[in-house]
CSV table of C-alpha atoms in Angstrom, one decimal:
chain,number,residue,atom,x,y,z
A,1,MET,CA,0.0,0.0,0.1
A,2,LEU,CA,1.4,3.7,-1.1
A,3,THR,CA,1.3,6.3,1.3
A,4,HIS,CA,0.2,9.6,0.2
A,5,GLU,CA,3.7,11.0,0.3
A,6,GLU,CA,4.8,8.1,-2.0
A,7,ILE,CA,1.6,8.6,-4.6
A,8,LEU,CA,2.5,12.4,-4.6
A,9,SER,CA,6.2,12.1,-5.1
A,10,ARG,CA,5.7,9.4,-8.1
A,11,LEU,CA,3.2,11.8,-9.8
A,12,ARG,CA,5.6,14.6,-9.5
A,13,GLU,CA,8.5,12.8,-10.7
A,14,ARG,CA,6.7,11.4,-13.8
A,15,PHE,CA,4.3,14.4,-14.5
A,16,PRO,CA,6.3,17.4,-13.1
A,17,ASP,CA,4.0,20.1,-14.6
A,18,ALA,CA,0.8,18.1,-14.1
A,19,VAL,CA,0.3,18.4,-10.3
A,20,LEU,CA,-1.1,22.0,-9.8
A,21,GLU,CA,-2.0,21.8,-6.0
A,22,VAL,CA,-2.1,19.4,-3.2
A,23,PRO,CA,-5.1,21.3,-0.8
A,24,GLU,CA,-4.3,21.0,2.7
A,25,GLY,CA,-7.4,20.6,5.3
A,26,MET,CA,-9.4,18.1,2.8
A,27,ILE,CA,-11.0,15.0,4.5
A,28,ASP,CA,-9.6,12.7,1.7
A,29,PHE,CA,-6.1,12.9,0.0
A,30,THR,CA,-6.8,15.3,-3.1
A,31,ILE,CA,-4.6,16.2,-5.7
A,32,VAL,CA,-5.3,18.9,-8.3
A,33,ILE,CA,-4.2,17.7,-11.7
A,34,ALA,CA,-3.7,19.9,-14.9
A,35,PRO,CA,-6.4,18.7,-17.2
A,36,GLN,CA,-4.6,18.4,-20.4
A,37,ALA,CA,-2.4,15.9,-18.6
A,38,TRP,CA,-5.2,14.0,-17.0
A,39,HIS,CA,-5.4,11.1,-19.3
A,40,ASP,CA,-1.6,10.2,-19.1
A,41,VAL,CA,-1.8,10.6,-15.4
A,42,ALA,CA,-5.0,8.4,-15.1
A,43,LEU,CA,-3.1,5.7,-17.2
A,44,PHE,CA,-0.3,6.1,-14.9
A,45,LEU,CA,-2.4,5.8,-11.7
A,46,ARG,CA,-3.9,2.5,-13.0
A,47,ASP,CA,-1.2,0.9,-14.6
A,48,GLU,CA,1.8,1.9,-12.2
A,49,LEU,CA,0.5,2.9,-8.9
A,50,GLY,CA,-2.4,0.2,-9.1
A,51,TYR,CA,-5.7,2.4,-8.9
A,52,ASP,CA,-7.7,-0.2,-10.4
A,53,PHE,CA,-11.3,1.3,-9.5
A,54,LEU,CA,-13.0,4.6,-10.5
A,55,THR,CA,-16.0,4.7,-8.1
A,56,ASN,CA,-17.3,8.4,-8.9
A,57,VAL,CA,-17.2,11.3,-11.4
A,58,THR,CA,-18.8,14.5,-10.5
A,59,ALA,CA,-18.2,17.9,-11.0
A,60,VAL,CA,-18.6,21.2,-9.2
A,61,ASP,CA,-19.9,24.7,-10.7
A,62,TRP,CA,-17.6,27.3,-9.0
A,63,PRO,CA,-18.2,31.2,-10.0
A,64,ASP,CA,-14.9,31.2,-12.1
A,65,ARG,CA,-14.4,27.6,-13.3
A,66,PHE,CA,-15.9,24.2,-13.1
A,67,GLU,CA,-14.0,21.4,-11.2
A,68,VAL,CA,-14.4,17.7,-12.3
A,69,VAL,CA,-13.9,15.3,-9.3
A,70,TYR,CA,-12.7,11.6,-9.6
A,71,HIS,CA,-12.7,9.4,-6.7
A,72,LEU,CA,-10.3,6.1,-7.1
A,73,TYR,CA,-9.4,3.0,-5.2
A,74,GLY,CA,-6.8,0.8,-5.4
A,75,VAL,CA,-8.8,-2.3,-4.7
A,76,GLN,CA,-6.2,-5.0,-5.4
A,77,ALA,CA,-3.4,-3.1,-4.0
A,78,GLY,CA,-5.5,-2.2,-0.9
A,79,HIS,CA,-4.9,1.7,-1.7
A,80,PRO,CA,-7.1,4.1,0.0
A,81,LEU,CA,-9.4,6.7,-1.5
A,82,LEU,CA,-7.6,9.1,-3.8
A,83,THR,CA,-9.6,12.4,-5.0
A,84,ILE,CA,-8.3,14.0,-8.2
A,85,LYS,CA,-9.7,17.2,-9.1
A,86,LEU,CA,-9.4,18.9,-12.6
A,87,PRO,CA,-9.9,22.9,-12.7
A,88,VAL,CA,-11.8,23.8,-16.1
A,89,THR,CA,-11.6,27.7,-16.3
A,90,ASP,CA,-13.3,27.7,-19.7
A,91,LYS,CA,-17.0,27.8,-18.7
A,92,GLU,CA,-18.1,28.7,-22.1
A,93,ASN,CA,-16.6,25.4,-23.6
A,94,PRO,CA,-15.6,23.1,-20.7
A,95,THR,CA,-13.6,20.1,-21.9
A,96,VAL,CA,-11.5,17.5,-20.2
A,97,PRO,CA,-10.1,14.3,-21.6
A,98,SER,CA,-12.2,11.2,-21.2
A,99,VAL,CA,-10.8,8.2,-19.1
A,100,VAL,CA,-13.4,5.7,-20.3
A,101,ASP,CA,-10.5,3.7,-21.9
A,102,VAL,CA,-8.9,3.6,-18.6
A,103,TRP,CA,-11.8,3.0,-16.3
A,104,ARG,CA,-14.8,1.4,-17.9
A,105,SER,CA,-16.9,2.8,-15.2
A,106,ALA,CA,-16.4,6.4,-16.2
A,107,ASP,CA,-18.7,5.7,-19.1
A,108,PHE,CA,-22.1,6.6,-17.6
A,109,GLN,CA,-20.5,9.1,-14.9
A,110,GLU,CA,-19.0,11.3,-17.6
A,111,ARG,CA,-22.0,11.1,-19.8
A,112,GLU,CA,-24.0,12.5,-16.6
A,113,GLU,CA,-21.8,15.4,-16.1
A,114,TYR,CA,-22.0,16.2,-19.9
A,115,ASP,CA,-25.8,16.2,-19.6
A,116,LEU,CA,-26.2,17.9,-16.2
A,117,MET,CA,-23.2,20.2,-16.4
A,118,GLY,CA,-22.1,20.6,-20.1
A,119,ILE,CA,-18.6,19.4,-19.6
A,120,ARG,CA,-17.5,17.8,-22.8
A,121,PHE,CA,-15.3,14.5,-22.4
A,122,GLU,CA,-12.9,14.5,-25.5
A,123,GLY,CA,-12.7,11.2,-26.6
A,124,HIS,CA,-15.6,9.8,-25.0
A,125,PRO,CA,-17.1,6.8,-27.1
A,126,ASN,CA,-20.8,7.7,-26.9
A,127,LEU,CA,-21.1,11.2,-25.4
A,128,LYS,CA,-24.8,11.9,-25.4
A,129,ARG,CA,-27.5,12.8,-23.1
A,130,ILE,CA,-28.4,10.1,-20.5
A,131,MET,CA,-30.9,11.9,-18.1
A,132,MET,CA,-32.6,14.6,-20.2
A,133,TRP,CA,-33.9,14.2,-23.4
A,134,GLU,CA,-32.2,15.2,-26.8
A,135,GLY,CA,-33.1,18.8,-27.7
A,136,TYR,CA,-33.1,19.9,-23.9
A,137,GLU,CA,-31.7,23.3,-23.8
A,138,GLY,CA,-29.2,23.8,-21.1
A,139,HIS,CA,-27.8,22.0,-18.5
A,140,PRO,CA,-29.9,21.8,-15.2
A,141,LEU,CA,-27.3,21.7,-12.4
A,142,ARG,CA,-25.2,24.6,-13.8
A,143,LYS,CA,-25.6,27.8,-11.6
A,144,ASP,CA,-26.6,29.8,-14.6
A,145,PHE,CA,-29.5,27.4,-15.6
A,146,GLN,CA,-32.7,29.2,-15.7
A,147,ASN,CA,-35.3,26.8,-14.5
A,148,ARG,CA,-38.7,27.2,-15.9
A,149,THR,CA,-41.9,25.0,-16.5
A,150,PHE,CA,-42.6,23.5,-19.6
A,151,THR,CA,-45.8,23.2,-21.2
A,152,TYR,CA,-47.4,20.1,-22.5
A,153,ALA,CA,-46.9,20.9,-26.1
A,154,GLU,CA,-43.1,21.5,-25.7
A,155,LEU,CA,-42.8,17.9,-24.0
A,156,GLU,CA,-45.2,16.2,-26.1
A,157,PRO,CA,-42.9,15.7,-29.1
A,158,SER,CA,-40.1,14.5,-27.0
A,159,ARG,CA,-42.1,11.7,-25.2
A,160,LYS,CA,-43.3,8.4,-26.6
A,161,ALA,CA,-47.2,7.9,-25.8
A,162,THR,CA,-47.6,4.8,-23.6
A,163,PRO,CA,-50.9,2.6,-24.2
A,164,ASP,CA,-52.4,4.0,-21.2
A,165,TRP,CA,-52.4,7.9,-22.6
């Protein structure tokens, strides 16, 4: 089992420009990674350090950026939770590399973040809406999302009629 210091040291040694920050005072060990280096770092974490399980992908909408958050475990190696954060400063066109080819469990989770937050995952094999219907305008978990009530006429064309209608 690797210590937090060993993980950080090996990451900095292999990717000197990728580690942007290691925030103090976090409940879980957290490393902030440059988004452009994320795919290579993810492969290194899986193949070299033994982080074989991606349990969660989520995102946070801050006033000046998005933050994509990954939670990883090294199940086979017995590694504890590792939190990776990617700051995305382009709020008009937020993109990060997909890691579906690294951890298959990223598939639906990246699609969910795309759908609800509007973050594009470059290289995702099937990046399409998963919760809202195609043609739905906006991303409902963004802080700038304008919530409103839809009329039946707006919703009806996007829904298939069931036999009990």
